[in-house]
Tab-separated table of C-alpha atoms and ligand atoms in Angstrom:
chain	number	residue	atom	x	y	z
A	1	UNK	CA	-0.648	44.913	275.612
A	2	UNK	CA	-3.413	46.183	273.802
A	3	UNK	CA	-6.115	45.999	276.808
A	4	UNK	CA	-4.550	48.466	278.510
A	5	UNK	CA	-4.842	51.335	279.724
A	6	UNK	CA	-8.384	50.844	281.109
A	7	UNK	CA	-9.901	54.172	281.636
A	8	UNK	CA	-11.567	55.017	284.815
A	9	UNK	CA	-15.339	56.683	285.654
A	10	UNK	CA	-13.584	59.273	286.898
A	11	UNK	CA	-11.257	60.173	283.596
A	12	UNK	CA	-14.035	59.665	281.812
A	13	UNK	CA	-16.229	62.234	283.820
A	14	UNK	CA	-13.114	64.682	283.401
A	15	UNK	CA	-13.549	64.449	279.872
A	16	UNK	CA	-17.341	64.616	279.393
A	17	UNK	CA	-17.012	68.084	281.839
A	18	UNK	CA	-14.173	69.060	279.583
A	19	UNK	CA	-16.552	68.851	276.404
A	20	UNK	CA	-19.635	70.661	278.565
A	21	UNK	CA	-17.456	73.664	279.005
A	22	UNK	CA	-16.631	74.465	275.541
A	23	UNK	CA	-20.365	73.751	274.236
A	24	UNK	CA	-23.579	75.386	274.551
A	25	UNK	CA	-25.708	72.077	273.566
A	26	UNK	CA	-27.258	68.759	275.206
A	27	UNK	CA	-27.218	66.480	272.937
A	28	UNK	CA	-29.105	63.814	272.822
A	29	UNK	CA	-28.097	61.979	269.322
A	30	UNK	CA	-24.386	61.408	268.836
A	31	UNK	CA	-22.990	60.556	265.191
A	32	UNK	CA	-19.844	59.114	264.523
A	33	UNK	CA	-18.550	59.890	260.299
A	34	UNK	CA	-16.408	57.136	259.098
A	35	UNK	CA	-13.216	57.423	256.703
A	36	UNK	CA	-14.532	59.779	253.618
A	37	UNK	CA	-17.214	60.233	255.138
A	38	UNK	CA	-16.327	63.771	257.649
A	39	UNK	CA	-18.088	66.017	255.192
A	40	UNK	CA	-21.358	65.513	256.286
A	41	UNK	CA	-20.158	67.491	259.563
A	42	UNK	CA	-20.407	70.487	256.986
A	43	UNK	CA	-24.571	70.152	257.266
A	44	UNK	CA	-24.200	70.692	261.252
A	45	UNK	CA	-25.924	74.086	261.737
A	46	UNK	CA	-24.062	76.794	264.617
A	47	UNK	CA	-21.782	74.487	265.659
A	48	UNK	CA	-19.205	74.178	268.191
A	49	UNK	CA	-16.002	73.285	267.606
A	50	UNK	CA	-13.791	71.004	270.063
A	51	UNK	CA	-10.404	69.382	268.555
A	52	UNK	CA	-9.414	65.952	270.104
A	53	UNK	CA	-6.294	67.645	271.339
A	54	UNK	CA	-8.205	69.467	274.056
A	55	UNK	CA	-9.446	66.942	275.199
A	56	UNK	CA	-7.462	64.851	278.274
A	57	UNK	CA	-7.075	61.112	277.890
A	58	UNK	CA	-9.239	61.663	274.182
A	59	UNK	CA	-6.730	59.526	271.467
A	60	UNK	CA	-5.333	61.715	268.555
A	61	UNK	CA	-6.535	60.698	264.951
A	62	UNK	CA	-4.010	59.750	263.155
A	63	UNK	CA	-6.108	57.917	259.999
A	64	UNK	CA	-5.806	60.032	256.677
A	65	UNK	CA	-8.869	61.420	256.009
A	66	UNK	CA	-10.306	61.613	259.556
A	67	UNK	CA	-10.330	65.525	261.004
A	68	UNK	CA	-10.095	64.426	264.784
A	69	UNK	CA	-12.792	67.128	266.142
A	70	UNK	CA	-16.360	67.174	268.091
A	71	UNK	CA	-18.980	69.230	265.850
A	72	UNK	CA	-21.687	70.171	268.451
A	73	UNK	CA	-24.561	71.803	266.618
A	74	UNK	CA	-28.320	71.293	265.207
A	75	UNK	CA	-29.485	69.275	261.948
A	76	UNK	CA	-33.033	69.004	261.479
A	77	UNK	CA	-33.249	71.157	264.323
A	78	UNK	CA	-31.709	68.018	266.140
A	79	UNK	CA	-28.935	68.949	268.612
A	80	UNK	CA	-26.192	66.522	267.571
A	81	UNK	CA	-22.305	65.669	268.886
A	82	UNK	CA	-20.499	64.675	265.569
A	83	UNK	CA	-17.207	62.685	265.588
A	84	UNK	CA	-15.474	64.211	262.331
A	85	UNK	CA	-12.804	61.821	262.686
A	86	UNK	CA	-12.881	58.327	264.718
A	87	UNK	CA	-10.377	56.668	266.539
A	88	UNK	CA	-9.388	53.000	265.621
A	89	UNK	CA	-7.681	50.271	267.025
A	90	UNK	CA	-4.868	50.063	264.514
A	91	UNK	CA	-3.433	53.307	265.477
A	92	UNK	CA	-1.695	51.149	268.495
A	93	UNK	CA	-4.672	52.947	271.517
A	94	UNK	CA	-6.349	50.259	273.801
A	95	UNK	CA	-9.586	49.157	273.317
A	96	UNK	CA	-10.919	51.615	276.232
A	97	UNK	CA	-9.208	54.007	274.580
A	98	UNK	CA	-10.817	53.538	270.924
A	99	UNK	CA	-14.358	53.795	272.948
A	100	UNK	CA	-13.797	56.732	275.436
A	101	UNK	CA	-15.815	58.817	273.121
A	102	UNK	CA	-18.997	56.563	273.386
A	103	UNK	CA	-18.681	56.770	277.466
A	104	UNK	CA	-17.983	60.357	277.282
A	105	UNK	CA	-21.057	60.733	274.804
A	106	UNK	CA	-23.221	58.383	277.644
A	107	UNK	CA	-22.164	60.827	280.253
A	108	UNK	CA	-23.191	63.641	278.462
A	109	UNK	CA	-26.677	62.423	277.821
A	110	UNK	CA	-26.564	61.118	274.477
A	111	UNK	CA	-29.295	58.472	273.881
A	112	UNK	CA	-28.918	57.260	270.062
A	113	UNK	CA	-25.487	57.085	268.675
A	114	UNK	CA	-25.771	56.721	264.644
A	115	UNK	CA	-22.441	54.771	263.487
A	116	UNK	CA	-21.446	55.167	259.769
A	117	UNK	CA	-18.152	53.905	258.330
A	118	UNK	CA	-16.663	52.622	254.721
A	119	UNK	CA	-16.657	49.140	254.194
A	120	UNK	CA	-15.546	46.335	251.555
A	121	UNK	CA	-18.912	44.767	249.945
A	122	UNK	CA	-18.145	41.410	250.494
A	123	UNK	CA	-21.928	40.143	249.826
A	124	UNK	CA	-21.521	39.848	245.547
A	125	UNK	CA	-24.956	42.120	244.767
A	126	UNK	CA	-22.891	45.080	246.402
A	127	UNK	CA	-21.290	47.838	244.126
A	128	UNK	CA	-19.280	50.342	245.542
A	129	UNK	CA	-21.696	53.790	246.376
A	130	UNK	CA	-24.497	51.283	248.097
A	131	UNK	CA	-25.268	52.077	251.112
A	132	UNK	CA	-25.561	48.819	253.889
A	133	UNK	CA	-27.961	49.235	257.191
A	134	UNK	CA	-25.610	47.597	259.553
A	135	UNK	CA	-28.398	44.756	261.050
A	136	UNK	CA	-26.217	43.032	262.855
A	137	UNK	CA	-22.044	42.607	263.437
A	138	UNK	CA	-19.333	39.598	263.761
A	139	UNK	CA	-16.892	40.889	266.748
A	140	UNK	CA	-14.002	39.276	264.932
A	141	UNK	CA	-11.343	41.459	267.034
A	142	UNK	CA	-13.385	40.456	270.232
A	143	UNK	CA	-13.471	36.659	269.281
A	144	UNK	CA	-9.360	37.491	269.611
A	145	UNK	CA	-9.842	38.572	272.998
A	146	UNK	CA	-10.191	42.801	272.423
A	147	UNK	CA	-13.223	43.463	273.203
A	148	UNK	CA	-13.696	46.769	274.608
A	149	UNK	CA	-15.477	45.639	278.097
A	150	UNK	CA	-12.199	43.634	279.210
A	151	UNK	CA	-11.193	44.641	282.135
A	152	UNK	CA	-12.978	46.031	285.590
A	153	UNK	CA	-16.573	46.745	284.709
A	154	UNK	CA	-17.673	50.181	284.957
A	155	UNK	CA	-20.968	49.357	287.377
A	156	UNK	CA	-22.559	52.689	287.046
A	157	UNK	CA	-22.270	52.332	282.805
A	158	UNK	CA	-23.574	49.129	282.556
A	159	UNK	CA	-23.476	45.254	283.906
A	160	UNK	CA	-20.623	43.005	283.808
A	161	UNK	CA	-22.505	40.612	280.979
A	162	UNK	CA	-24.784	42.620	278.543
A	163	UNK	CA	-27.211	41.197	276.098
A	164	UNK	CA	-25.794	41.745	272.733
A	165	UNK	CA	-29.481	40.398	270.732
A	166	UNK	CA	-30.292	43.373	269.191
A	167	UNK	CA	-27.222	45.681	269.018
A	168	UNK	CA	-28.422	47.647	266.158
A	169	UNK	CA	-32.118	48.938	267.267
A	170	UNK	CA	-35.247	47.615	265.665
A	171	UNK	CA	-37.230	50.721	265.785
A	172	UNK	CA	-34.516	52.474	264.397
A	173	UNK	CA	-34.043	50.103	261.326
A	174	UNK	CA	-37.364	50.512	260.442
A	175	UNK	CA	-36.762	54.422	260.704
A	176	UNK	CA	-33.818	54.070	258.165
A	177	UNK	CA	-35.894	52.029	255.915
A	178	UNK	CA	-38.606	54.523	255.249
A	179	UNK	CA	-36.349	57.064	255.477
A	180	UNK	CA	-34.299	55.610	252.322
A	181	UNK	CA	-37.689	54.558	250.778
A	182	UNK	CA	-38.631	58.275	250.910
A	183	UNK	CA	-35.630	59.351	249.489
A	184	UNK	CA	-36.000	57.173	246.852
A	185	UNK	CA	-32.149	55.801	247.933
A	186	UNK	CA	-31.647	51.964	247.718
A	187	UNK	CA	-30.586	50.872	251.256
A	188	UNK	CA	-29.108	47.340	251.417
A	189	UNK	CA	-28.799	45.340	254.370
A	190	UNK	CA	-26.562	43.424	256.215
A	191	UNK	CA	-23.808	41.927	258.547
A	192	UNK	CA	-20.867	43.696	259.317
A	193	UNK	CA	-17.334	42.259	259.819
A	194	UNK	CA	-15.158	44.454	262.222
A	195	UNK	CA	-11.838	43.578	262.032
A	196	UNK	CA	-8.566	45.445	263.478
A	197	UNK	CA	-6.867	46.070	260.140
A	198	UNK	CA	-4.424	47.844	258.954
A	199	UNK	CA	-4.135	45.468	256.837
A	200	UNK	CA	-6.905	45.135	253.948
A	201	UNK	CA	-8.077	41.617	253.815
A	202	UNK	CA	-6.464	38.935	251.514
A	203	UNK	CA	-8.178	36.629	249.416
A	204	UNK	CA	-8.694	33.556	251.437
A	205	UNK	CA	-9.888	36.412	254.622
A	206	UNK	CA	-12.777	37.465	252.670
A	207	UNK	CA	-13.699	33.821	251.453
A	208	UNK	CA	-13.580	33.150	255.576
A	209	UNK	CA	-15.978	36.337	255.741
A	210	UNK	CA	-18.529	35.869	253.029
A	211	UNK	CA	-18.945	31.600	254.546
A	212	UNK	CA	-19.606	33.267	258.386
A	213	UNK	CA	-22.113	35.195	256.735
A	214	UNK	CA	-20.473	38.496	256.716
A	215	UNK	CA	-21.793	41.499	253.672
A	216	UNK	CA	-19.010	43.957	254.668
A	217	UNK	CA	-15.793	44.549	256.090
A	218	UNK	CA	-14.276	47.435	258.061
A	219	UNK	CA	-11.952	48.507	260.579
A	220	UNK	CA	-14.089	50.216	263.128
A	221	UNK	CA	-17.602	50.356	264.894
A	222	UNK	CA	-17.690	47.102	266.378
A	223	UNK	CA	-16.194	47.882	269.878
A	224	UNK	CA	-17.839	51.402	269.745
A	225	UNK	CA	-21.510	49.553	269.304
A	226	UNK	CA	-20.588	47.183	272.114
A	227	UNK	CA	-19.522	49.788	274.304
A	228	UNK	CA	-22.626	51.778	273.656
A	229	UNK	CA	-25.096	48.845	274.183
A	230	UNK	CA	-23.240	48.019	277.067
A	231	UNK	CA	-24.633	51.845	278.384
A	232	UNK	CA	-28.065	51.223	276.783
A	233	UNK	CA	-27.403	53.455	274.322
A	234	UNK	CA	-30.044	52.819	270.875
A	235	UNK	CA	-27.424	52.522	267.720
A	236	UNK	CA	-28.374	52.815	263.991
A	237	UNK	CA	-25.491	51.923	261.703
A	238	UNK	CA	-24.927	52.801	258.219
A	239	UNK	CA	-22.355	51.083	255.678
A	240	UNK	CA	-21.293	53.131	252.895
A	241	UNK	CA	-19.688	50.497	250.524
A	242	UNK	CA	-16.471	51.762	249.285
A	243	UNK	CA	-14.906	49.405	247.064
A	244	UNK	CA	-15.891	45.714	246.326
A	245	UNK	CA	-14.202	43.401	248.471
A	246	UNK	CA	-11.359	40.993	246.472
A	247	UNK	CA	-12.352	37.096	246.435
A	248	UNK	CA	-10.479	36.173	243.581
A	249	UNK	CA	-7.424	38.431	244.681
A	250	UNK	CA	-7.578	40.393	241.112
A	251	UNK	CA	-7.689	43.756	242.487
A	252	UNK	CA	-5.843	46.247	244.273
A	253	UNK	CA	-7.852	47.797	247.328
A	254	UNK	CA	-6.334	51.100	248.310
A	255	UNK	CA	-7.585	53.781	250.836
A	256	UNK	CA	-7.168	56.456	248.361
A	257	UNK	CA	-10.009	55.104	246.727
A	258	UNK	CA	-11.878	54.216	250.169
A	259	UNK	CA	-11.733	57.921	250.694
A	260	UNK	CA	-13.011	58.849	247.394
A	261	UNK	CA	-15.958	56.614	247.419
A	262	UNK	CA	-16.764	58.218	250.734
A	263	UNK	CA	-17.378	61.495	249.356
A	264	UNK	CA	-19.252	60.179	246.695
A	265	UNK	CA	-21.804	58.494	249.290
A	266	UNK	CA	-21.922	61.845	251.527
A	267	UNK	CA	-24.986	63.138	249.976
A	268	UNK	CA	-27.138	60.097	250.120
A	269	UNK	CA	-26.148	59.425	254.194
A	270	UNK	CA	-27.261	63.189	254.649
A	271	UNK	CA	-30.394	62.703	252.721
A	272	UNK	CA	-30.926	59.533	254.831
A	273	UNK	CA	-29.986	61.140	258.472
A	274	UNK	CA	-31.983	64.130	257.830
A	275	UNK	CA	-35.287	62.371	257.537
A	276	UNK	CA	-34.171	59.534	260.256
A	277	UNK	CA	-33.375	62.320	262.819
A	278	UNK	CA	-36.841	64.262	261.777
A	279	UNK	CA	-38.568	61.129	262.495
A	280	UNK	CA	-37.077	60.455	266.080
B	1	HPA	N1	-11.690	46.141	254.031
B	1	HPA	C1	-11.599	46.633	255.282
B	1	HPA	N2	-11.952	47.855	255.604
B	1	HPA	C2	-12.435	48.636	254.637
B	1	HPA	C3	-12.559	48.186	253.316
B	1	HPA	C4	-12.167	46.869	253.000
B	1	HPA	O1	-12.251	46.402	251.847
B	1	HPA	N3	-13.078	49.215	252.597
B	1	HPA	C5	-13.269	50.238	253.472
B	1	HPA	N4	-12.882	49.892	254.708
């Protein structure tokens, strides 16, 4: 069963003192690179290094393409915790699992977490390379009954029943606008499907998507935004649009080329996130 195992305050606390030890930073602003998308870790200035594998409890990455490793440094004399490497459902880890790193982030102080990932452009103006402000999300995998707050409520994180009306944060939108208007970058915007994958979508799935009002698709950030809201945490999310999603079931979607796209789009998120995190 997928909902389990349910990680406890405590493990959680274990890990976030595991992750003080081996860094010399508070962070305040956590970032989370999606698939293609790890070399903007390479900006992080003096950074410390922590591999998921020293970390108890902390899932392995197994996705190609993701490192699996905290980089703890400054950008834009910001001290940030990057994820260079994320952890999704379809690598067979529960749901609690999948979002320890947001809890572990909240215990550590962390008060904005900026989500990026690669998504299918299901909206029909998208071309692969745009880049998608995430304004809101459909919690497809939740609507199946995984979403990550099943199962005993952590009372000290966050209430039983949180508001979900603004996961993505207003203030911070408008950041990532004029940030993107000042770097001359166009910066779409949209909703953001979260499904479990592996699977890419068929044809008749995206049809489904683009009449519920979805732009993109991906595999990830949903439960990690829901987790983090659930804490209070402020989120900013960024779509880089990898490939264009297949309605008419013409084309091959491959992650070969997800990851390629993502290094394409590397430089424009960094241009964006460097002028976002001087402006909060
Ligand atoms: N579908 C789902 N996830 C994705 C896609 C897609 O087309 N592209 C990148 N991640």
């Amino acid at each position: 069963m997928q909902n389990e195992p349910f990680l406890t305050l405590k493990q959680i606390d274990e890990v976030a003192d595991a992750v003080r030890a081996r860094t010399k930073y508070q962070s305040k602003i956590g970032l989370i690179l999606g698939s293609g998308l790890g070399g903007l870790a390479d900006s992080i200035e003096n950074p410390d290094f922590v591999p998921f594998s020293d970390l108890p409890y902390w899932p392995q990455s197994t996705a190609p393409g993701h490192i699996g490793r905290l980089v703890i440094g400054t950008l834009e004399n910001q001290s940030v915790m990057v994820m260079q490497g994320r952890i999704h459902f379809y690598e067979g880890y529960s749901m609690s699992q999948v979002t320890l790193p947001i809890r572990v982030m909240q215990r550590l102080g962390i008060e904005t977490l900026i989500v990026t990932n690669a998504a299918g452009g299901i909206n029909p103006d998208y071309v692969p390379g745009d880049l998608m402000l995430i304004t809101d999300n459909l919690n497809l995998v939740g609507m199946m009954g995984f979403n990550p707050l099943i199962g005993p409520n952590l009372d000290e994180l966050g209430p039983r029943f949180p508001d979900m009306s603004q996961s993505y944060d207003r203030k911070l939108n408008e950041i990532a606008r004029q940030a993107a208007r000042e770097a001359g970058i166009n910066l779409r915007e949209g909703v953001y499907a979260g499904l479990s994958g592996p699977s890419f979508e068929g044809p008749a799935d995206l049809r489904f998507l683009r009449a519920v009002g979805a732009d993109a698709v991906g595999m990830s950030t949903v439960p990690e935004v829901i987790v983090a809201r659930h804490g209070n945490t402020r989120v900013l999310g960024i779509s880089g649009i990898s490939n264009k999603a297949n309605l008419d079931g013409n084309t091959v979607t491959t992650h070969q080329e997800v990851l390629e796209a993502g290094e394409h789009m590397v430089p424009k998120i960094i241009q964006i996130l460097r002028i976002v995190l001087r402006k909060i």
